[in-house]
Coordinates of C-alpha atoms and ligand atoms in Angstrom, one line a residue:
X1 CA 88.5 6.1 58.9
X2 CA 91.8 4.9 57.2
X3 CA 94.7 7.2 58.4
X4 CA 97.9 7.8 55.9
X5 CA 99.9 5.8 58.4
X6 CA 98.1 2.5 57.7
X7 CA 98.2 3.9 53.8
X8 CA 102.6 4.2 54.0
X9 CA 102.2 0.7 55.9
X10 CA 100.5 -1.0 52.7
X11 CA 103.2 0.9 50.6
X12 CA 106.4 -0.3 52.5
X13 CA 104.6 -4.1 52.3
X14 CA 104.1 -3.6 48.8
X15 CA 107.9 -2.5 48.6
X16 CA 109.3 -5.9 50.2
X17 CA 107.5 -7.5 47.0
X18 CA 105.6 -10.2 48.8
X19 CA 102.3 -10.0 46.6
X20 CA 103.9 -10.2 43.0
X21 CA 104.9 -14.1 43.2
X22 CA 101.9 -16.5 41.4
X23 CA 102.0 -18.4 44.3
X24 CA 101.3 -15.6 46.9
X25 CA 98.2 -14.2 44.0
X26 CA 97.1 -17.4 43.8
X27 CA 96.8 -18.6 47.4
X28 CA 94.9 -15.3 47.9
X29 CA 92.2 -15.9 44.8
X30 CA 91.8 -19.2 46.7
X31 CA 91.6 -17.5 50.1
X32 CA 88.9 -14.9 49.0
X33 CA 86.5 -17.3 47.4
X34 CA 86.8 -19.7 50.1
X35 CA 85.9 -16.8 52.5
X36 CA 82.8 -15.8 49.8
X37 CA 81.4 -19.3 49.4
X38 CA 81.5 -19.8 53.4
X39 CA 79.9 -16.0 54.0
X40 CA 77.5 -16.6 50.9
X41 CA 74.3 -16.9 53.4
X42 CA 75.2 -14.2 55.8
X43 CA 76.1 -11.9 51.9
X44 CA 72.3 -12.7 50.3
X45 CA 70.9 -11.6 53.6
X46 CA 72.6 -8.1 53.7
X47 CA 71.7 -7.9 50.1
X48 CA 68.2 -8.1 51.0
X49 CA 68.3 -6.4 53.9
X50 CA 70.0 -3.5 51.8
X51 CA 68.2 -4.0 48.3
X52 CA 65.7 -6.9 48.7
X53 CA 67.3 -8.7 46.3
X54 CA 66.4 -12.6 46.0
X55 CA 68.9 -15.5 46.8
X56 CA 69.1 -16.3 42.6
X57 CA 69.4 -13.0 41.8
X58 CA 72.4 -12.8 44.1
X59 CA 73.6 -15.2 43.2
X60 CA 73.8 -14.2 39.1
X61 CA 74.7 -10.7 39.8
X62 CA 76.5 -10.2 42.9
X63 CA 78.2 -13.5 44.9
X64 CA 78.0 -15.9 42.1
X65 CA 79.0 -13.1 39.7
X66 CA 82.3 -12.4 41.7
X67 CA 83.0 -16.4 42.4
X68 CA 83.3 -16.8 38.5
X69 CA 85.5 -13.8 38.0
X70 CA 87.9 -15.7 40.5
X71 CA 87.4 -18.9 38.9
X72 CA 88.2 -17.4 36.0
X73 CA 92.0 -15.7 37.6
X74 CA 92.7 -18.8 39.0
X75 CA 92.1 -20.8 36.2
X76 CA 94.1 -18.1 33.9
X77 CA 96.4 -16.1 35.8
X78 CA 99.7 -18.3 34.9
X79 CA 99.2 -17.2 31.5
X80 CA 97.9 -13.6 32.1
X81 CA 101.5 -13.1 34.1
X82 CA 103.2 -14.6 31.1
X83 CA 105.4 -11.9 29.0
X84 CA 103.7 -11.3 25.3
X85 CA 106.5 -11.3 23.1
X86 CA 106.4 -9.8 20.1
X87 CA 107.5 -9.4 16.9
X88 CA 110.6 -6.7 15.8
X89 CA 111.3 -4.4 13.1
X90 CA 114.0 -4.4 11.1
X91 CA 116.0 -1.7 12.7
X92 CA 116.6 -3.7 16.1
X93 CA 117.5 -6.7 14.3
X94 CA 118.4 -9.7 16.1
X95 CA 116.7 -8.1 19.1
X96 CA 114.2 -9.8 21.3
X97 CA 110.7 -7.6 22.0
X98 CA 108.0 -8.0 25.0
X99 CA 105.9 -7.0 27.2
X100 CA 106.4 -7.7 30.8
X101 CA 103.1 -7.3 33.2
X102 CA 104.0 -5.3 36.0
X103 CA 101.7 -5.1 39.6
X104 CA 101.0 -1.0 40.0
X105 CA 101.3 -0.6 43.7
X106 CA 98.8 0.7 46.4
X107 CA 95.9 0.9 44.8
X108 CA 92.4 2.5 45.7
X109 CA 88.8 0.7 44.9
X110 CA 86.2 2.5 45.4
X111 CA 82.4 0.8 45.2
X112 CA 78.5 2.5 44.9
X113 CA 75.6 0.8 46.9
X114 CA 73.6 -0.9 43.9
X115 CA 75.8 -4.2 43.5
X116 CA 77.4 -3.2 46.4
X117 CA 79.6 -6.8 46.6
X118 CA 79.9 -7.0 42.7
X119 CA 81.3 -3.8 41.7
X120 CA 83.4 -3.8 44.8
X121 CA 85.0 -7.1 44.8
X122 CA 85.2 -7.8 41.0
X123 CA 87.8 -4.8 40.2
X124 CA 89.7 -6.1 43.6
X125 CA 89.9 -9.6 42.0
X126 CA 92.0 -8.0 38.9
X127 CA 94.4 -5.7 41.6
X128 CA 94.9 -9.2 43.5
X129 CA 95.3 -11.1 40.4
X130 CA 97.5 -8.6 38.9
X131 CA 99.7 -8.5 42.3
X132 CA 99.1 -5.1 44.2
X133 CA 98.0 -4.0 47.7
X134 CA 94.2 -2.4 47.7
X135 CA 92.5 -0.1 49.9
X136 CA 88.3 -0.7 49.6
X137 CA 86.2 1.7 50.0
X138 CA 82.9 0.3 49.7
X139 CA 79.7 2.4 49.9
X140 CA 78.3 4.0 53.1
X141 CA 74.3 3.3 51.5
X142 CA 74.5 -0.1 51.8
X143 CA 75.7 -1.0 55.2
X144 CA 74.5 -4.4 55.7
X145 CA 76.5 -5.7 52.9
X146 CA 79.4 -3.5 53.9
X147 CA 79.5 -5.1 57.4
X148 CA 79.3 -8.8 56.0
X149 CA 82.3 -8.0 53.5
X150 CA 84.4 -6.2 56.0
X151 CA 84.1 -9.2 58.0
X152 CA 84.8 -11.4 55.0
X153 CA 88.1 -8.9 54.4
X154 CA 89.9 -8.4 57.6
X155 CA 89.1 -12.4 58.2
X156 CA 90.8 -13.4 55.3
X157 CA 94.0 -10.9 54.8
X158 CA 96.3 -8.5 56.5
X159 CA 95.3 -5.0 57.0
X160 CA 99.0 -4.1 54.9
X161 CA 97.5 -6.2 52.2
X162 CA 93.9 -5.6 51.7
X163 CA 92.3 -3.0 54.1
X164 CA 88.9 -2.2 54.2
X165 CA 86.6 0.9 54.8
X166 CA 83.2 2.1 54.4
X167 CA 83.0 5.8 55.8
X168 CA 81.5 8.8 54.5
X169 CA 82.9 8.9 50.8
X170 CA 83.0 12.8 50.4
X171 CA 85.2 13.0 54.0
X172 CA 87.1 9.6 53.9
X173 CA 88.1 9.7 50.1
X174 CA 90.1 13.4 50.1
X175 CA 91.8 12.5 53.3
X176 CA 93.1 9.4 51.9
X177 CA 94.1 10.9 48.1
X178 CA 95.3 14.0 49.4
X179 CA 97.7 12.6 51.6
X180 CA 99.0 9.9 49.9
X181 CA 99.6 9.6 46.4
X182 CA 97.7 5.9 45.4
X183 CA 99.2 4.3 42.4
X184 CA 96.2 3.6 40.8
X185 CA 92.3 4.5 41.5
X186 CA 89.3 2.7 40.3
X187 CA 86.3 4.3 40.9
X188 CA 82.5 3.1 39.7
X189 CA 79.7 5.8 41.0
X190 CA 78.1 8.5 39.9
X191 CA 79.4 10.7 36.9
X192 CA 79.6 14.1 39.4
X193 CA 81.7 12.5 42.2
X194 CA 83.7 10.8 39.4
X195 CA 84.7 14.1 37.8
X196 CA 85.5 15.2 41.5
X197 CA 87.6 12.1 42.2
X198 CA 89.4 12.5 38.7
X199 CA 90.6 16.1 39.9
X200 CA 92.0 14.8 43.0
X201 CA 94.1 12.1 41.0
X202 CA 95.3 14.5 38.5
X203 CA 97.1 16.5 41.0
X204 CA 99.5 13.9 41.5
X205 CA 98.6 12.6 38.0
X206 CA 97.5 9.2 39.4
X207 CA 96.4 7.0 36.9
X208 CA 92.5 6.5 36.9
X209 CA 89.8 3.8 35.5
X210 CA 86.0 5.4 36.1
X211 CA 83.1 3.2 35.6
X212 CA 80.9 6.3 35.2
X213 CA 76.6 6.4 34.4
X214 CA 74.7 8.2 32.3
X215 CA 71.5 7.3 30.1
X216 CA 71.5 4.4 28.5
X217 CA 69.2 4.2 25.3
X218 CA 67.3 1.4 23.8
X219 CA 66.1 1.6 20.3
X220 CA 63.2 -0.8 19.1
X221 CA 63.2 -1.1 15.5
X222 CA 59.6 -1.5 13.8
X223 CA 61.2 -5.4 12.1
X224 CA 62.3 -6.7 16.1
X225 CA 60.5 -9.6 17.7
X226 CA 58.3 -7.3 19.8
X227 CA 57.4 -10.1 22.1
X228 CA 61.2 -11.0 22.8
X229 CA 61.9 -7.6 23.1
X230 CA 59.5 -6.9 26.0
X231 CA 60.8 -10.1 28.2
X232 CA 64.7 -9.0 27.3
X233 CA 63.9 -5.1 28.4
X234 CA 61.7 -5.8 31.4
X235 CA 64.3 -8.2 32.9
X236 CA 67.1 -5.8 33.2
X237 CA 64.9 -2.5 33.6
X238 CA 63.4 -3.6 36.0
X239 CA 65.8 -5.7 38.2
X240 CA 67.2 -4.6 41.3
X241 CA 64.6 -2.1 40.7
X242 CA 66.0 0.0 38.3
X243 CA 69.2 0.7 40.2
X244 CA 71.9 -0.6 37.3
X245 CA 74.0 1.2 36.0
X246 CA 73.6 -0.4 32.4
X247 CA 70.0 -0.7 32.7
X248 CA 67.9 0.8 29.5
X249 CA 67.2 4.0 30.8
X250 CA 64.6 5.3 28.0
X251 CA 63.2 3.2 25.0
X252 CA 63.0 4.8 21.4
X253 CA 60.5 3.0 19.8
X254 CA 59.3 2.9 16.1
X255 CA 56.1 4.6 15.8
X256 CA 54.4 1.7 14.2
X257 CA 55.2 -0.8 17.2
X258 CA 55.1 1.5 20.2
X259 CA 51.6 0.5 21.5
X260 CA 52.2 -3.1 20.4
X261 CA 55.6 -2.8 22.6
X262 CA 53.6 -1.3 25.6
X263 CA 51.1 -4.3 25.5
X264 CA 53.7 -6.5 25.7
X265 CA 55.6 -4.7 28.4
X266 CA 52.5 -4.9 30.7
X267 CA 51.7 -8.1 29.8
X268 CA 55.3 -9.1 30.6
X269 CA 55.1 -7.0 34.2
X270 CA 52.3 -8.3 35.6
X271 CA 53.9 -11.8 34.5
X272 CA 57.4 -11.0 36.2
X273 CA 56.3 -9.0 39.3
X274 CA 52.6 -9.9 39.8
X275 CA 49.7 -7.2 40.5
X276 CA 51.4 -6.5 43.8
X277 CA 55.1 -6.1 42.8
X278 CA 55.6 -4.6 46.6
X279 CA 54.8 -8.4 47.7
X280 CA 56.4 -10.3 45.2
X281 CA 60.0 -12.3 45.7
X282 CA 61.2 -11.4 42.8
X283 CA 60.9 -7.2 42.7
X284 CA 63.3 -5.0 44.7
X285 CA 63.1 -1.8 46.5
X286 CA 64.7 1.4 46.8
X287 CA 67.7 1.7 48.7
X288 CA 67.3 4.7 50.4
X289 CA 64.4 8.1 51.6
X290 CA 66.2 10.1 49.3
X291 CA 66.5 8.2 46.3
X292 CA 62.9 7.4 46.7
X293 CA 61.9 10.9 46.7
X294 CA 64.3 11.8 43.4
X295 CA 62.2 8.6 41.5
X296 CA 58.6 10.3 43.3
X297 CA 59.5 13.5 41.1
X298 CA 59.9 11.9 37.6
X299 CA 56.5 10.0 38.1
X300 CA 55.0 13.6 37.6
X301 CA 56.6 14.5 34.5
X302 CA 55.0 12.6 32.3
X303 CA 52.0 10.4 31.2
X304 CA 51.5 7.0 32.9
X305 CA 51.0 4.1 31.1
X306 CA 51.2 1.3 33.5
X307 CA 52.2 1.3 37.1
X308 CA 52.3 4.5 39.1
X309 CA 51.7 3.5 43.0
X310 CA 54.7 3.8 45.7
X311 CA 55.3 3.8 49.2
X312 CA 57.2 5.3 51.3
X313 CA 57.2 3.3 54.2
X314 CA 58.3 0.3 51.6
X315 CA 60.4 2.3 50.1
X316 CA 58.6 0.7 47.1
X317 CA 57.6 2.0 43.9
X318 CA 56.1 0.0 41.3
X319 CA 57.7 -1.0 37.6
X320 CA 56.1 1.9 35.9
X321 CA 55.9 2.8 32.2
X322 CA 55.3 6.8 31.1
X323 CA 55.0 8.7 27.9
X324 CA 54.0 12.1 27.0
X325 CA 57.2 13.1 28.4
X326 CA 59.0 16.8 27.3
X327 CA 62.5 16.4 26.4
X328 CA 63.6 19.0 28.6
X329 CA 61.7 17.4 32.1
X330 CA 63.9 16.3 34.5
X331 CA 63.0 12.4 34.1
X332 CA 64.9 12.6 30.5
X333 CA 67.8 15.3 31.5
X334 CA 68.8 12.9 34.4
X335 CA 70.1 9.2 34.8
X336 CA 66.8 7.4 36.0
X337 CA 68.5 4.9 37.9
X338 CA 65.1 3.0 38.6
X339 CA 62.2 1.7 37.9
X340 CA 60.6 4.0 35.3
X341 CA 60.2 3.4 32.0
X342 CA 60.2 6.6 29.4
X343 CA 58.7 5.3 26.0
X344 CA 59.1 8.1 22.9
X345 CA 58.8 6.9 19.8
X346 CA 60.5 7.9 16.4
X347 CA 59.4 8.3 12.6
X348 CA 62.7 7.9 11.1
X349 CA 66.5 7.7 12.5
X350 CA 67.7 11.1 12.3
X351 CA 64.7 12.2 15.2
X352 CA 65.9 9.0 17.4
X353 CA 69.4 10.5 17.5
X354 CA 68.7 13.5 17.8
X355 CA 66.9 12.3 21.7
X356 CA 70.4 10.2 21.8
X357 CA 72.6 12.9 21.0
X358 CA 71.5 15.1 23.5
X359 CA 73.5 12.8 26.5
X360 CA 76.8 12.0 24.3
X361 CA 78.5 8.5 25.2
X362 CA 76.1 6.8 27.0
X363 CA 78.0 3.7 28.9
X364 CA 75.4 1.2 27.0
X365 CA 73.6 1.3 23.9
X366 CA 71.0 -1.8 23.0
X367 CA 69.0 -1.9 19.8
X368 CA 66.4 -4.5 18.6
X369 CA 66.2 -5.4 15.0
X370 CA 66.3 -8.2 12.7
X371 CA 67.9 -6.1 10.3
X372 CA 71.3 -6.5 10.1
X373 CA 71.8 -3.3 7.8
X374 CA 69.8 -1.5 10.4
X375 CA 72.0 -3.2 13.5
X376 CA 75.1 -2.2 12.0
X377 CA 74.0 1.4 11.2
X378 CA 73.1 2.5 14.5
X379 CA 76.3 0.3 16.6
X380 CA 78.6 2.7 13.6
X381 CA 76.6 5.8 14.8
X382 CA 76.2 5.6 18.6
X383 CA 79.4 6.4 20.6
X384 CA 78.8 4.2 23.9
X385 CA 80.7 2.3 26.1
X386 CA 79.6 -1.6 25.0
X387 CA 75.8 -2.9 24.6
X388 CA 73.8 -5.2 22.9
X389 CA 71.9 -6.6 19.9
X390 CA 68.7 -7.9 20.2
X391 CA 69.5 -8.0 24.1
X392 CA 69.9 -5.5 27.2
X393 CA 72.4 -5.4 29.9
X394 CA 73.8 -9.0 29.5
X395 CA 77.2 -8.1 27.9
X396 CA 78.3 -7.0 31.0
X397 CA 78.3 -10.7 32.4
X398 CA 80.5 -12.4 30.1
X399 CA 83.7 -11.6 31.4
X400 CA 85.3 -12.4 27.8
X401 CA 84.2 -8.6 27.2
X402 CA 85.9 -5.6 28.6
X403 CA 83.2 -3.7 30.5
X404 CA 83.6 0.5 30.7
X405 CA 82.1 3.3 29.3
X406 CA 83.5 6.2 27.4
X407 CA 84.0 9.7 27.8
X408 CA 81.0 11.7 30.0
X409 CA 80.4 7.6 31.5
X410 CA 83.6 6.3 31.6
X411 CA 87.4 5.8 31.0
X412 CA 89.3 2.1 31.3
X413 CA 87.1 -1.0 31.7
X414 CA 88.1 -4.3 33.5
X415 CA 86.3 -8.2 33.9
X416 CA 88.3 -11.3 33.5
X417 CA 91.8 -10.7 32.0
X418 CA 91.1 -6.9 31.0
X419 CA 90.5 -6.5 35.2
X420 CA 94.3 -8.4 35.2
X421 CA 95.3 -5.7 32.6
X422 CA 93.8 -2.6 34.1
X423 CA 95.9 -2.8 37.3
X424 CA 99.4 -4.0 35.7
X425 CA 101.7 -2.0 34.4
X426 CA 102.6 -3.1 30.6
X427 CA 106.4 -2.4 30.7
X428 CA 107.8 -2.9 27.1
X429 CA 111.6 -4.2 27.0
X430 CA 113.7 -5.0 24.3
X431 CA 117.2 -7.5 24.7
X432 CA 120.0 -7.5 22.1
X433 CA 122.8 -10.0 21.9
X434 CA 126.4 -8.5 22.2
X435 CA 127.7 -11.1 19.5
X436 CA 126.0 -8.4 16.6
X437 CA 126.7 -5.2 16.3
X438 CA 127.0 -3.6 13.0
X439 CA 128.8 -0.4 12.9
X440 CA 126.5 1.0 10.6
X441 CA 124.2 2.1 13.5
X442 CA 127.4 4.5 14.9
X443 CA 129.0 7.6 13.4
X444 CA 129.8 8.4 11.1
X445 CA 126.8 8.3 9.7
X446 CA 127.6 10.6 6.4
X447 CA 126.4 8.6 3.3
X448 CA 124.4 6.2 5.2
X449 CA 120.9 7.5 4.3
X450 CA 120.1 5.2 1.4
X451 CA 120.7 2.2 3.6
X452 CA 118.6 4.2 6.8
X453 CA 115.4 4.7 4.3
X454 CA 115.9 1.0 3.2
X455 CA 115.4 -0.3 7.1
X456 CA 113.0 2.3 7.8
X457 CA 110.4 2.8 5.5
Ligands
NAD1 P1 78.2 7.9 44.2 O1 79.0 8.6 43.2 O2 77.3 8.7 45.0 O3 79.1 7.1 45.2 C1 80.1 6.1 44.8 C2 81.2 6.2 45.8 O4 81.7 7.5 45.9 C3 80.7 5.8 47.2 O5 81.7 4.9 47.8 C4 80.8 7.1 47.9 O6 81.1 7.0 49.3 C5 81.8 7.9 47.2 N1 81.6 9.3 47.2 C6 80.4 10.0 47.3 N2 80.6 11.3 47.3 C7 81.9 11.5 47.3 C8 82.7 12.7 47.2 N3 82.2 13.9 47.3 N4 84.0 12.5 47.1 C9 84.6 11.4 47.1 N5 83.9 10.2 47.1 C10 82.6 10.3 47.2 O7 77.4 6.8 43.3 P2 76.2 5.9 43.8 O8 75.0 6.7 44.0 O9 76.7 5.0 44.8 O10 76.0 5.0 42.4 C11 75.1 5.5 41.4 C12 75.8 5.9 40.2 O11 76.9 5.1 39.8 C13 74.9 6.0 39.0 O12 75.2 7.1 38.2 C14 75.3 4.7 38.2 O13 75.0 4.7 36.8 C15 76.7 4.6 38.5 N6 77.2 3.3 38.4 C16 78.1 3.0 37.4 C17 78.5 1.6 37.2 C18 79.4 1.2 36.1 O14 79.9 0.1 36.2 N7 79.7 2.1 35.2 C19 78.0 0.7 38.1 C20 77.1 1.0 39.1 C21 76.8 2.3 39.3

């Protein structure tokens, strides 16, 4: 458990200034993907120890996710720490204007268990990058890869600079933001703990990004590719086993494709997982008893269409489709967060939002049409957090994009320079040379007001 005396230690090394120069950010970018690319075995090992996940899908979600997000800061971060000038209005004339980026402080990162590598070390990349001192708090549910990236962190930097910790979250977590004020916390997890975290900051109004879930919708309009459609769901609903936070968690489909879309959803299953998705490389599992038993409820609620069979002992339940489901069962009041598959479909627009509306701002929104009338009516009517055309779940990997949710799933985002962004303060300045300085701007100012609404208008 981290103690508020390590906490003021991090503070006073933050205070001599040693992490802002580029060469000090830099060496550690380098440091930390050295340390990454050495550990990589030892990483997709915990990660199927903790997940099952496969070596390739590791590698494009979790370590070779996080080695292009550093890749990325290394490659950029001279110009990220550049001032943006900017232009200035004619009152301050001959003034200078910009924008100086500014490292935060102490800040805290706190990860869940479902890319428990990615969604811990990706934020940390931006505090490095952007020249702060972090605490991580990585997830107590996935231990194995908390033990392979605590070695990875206490081998590779000071305990002042980067300290790690993966203890109980509801115990470790007030003890730390109660007792010292953070200058900055970045949470990803649940919505409920993230409204409880969000409290805690506000009482010493500490600013906060939260990577938040909810339920993500996915609308299939009756003129989409319904075979492209099936392969392009499938993928990311059923990856990992469900557990993403941007995975779709219900389908709305047209009433005139839905059984054609279910076809090819089965057809697509069988072809991705096999008959015996409990034995197959490329499915995943649950990660823990009581997760498992959560999912075991929602396969009552409904209708099963395809799929169905679990086990405990596996902690194993298959990719499962379900219809016939009430709008007021559990299964669509509740984030999924695995691998089963609501299908409702819709006669016209107004019934598929009224489903949507009924879990405001969801953190991603996908739709497939090849209308683009019909695309651009429903991305100017759902409020979400970012999402896709045509696609599911893949906006989140290109680190071009800021990634974050809005409102109930989300406030702030972060990937590639917006990471940079999210933990630097943007401190606006503005110089003006001595050698002008009219005496119109000084009192008396009694008759001056035609010239005043001539500069400012
Ligand atoms: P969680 O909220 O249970 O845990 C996340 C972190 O919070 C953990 O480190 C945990 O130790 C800590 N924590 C738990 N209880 C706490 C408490 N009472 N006080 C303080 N800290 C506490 O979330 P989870 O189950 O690990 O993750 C699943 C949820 O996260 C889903 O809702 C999912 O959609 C969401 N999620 C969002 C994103 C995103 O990028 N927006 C990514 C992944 C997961």
């Amino acid at each position: 458990m981290v103690n508020t005396d390590q906490l003021l230690t991090m503070h006073s090394y933050y205070e001599t200034g040693a992490t802002k120069s580029y060469t000090f950010r830099i060496t550690q970018l380098k440091k930390l993907k050295t340390a990454i690319l050495q550990n990589q075995d030892a990483l997709h090992q915990a990660l199927y120890t903790d997940l099952k996940k496969n070596a390739e899908e590791c590698w494009v979600t979790e370590t070779g996710f996080v080695i292009s997000e550093i890749s990325t800061a290394i490659k950029r971060l001279k110009q990220w720490m550049q001032p943006d000038y900017t232009a200035t209005n004619l009152l301050n004339v001959p003034s200078k204007s910009y924008v100086m980026k500014e490292p935060l402080g102490v800040v805290l990162v706190i990860g869940p268990w479902n890319y428990p590598l990615q969604l811990l070390f990706t934020p940390m990349i931006g505090a490095i990058a952007a020249g702060n001192t972090v605490v991580l708090k990585a997830s107590e549910f996935a231990p194995a890869t908390a033990a392979v990236m605590k070695t990875i962190i206490e081998q590779t930097f000071a305990p002042e600079y980067i300290l790690f910790t993966d203890g109980d979250g509801a115990a470790e977590i007030p003890a730390m933001m109660n007792h010292f004020r953070f200058d900055h916390v970045f949470y990803t997890g649940s919505t409920a703990v993230g409204k409880i975290i969000y409290k805690m900051a506000a009482e010493q109004l500490v600013p906060v990004t939260l990577e938040l879930g909810g339920k993500s919708p996915c609308v299939v309009e009756a003129d989409a590719n319904i075979a492209v459609a099936a392969k392009r769901i499938a993928i990311t609903k059923f990856s990992n086993a469900g557990q993403m936070c941007v995975a779709p968690d219900y389908i709305l489909v047209h009433e005139t494709k839905k059984q054609a879309l279910v076809e090819a959803l089965k057809k697509t299953l069988e072809h991705f997982f096999s008959k015996q998705p409990e034995q197959d490389y490329n499915y995943g599992k649950i990660i823990n008893e009581k997760q498992y038993n959560r999912l075991q409820n929602y396969l009552t609620q409904g209708n099963i269409l395809y799929g169905g069979r679990s086990n405990a002992a596996q902690l194993f339940i298959e990719p499962t489709l379900m219809d016939g489901i009430k709008l007021d069962a559990p299964v669509m009041q509740e984030e999924i967060f695995g691998p089963i598959l609501p299908i409702i479909s819709f006669a016209n627009k107004a019934e598929a939002m009224d489903i949507i509306k009924a879990h405001p701002n969801p953190l991603a929104f996908y739709v497939f049409t090849n209308n683009k009338k019909k695309e651009q009516d429903w991305l100017n009517t759902v409020p979400f957090g970012g999402g896709c055309v045509n696609n599911a779940s893949w906006h989140l990997t290109n680190h071009h994009l800021p990634f974050g949710g809005r409102g109930f799933s989300g406030t702030g985002n972060y990937h590639g320079k917006y990471s940079f962004d999210t933990f630097s303060h943007h401190k606006a300045i503005m110089k003006t040379p001595a050698w002008f300085d009219p005496a119109v701007k000084y009192p008396p100012f009694k008759g001056k007001m035609k010239l005043f609404k001539w500069v400012i208008k």
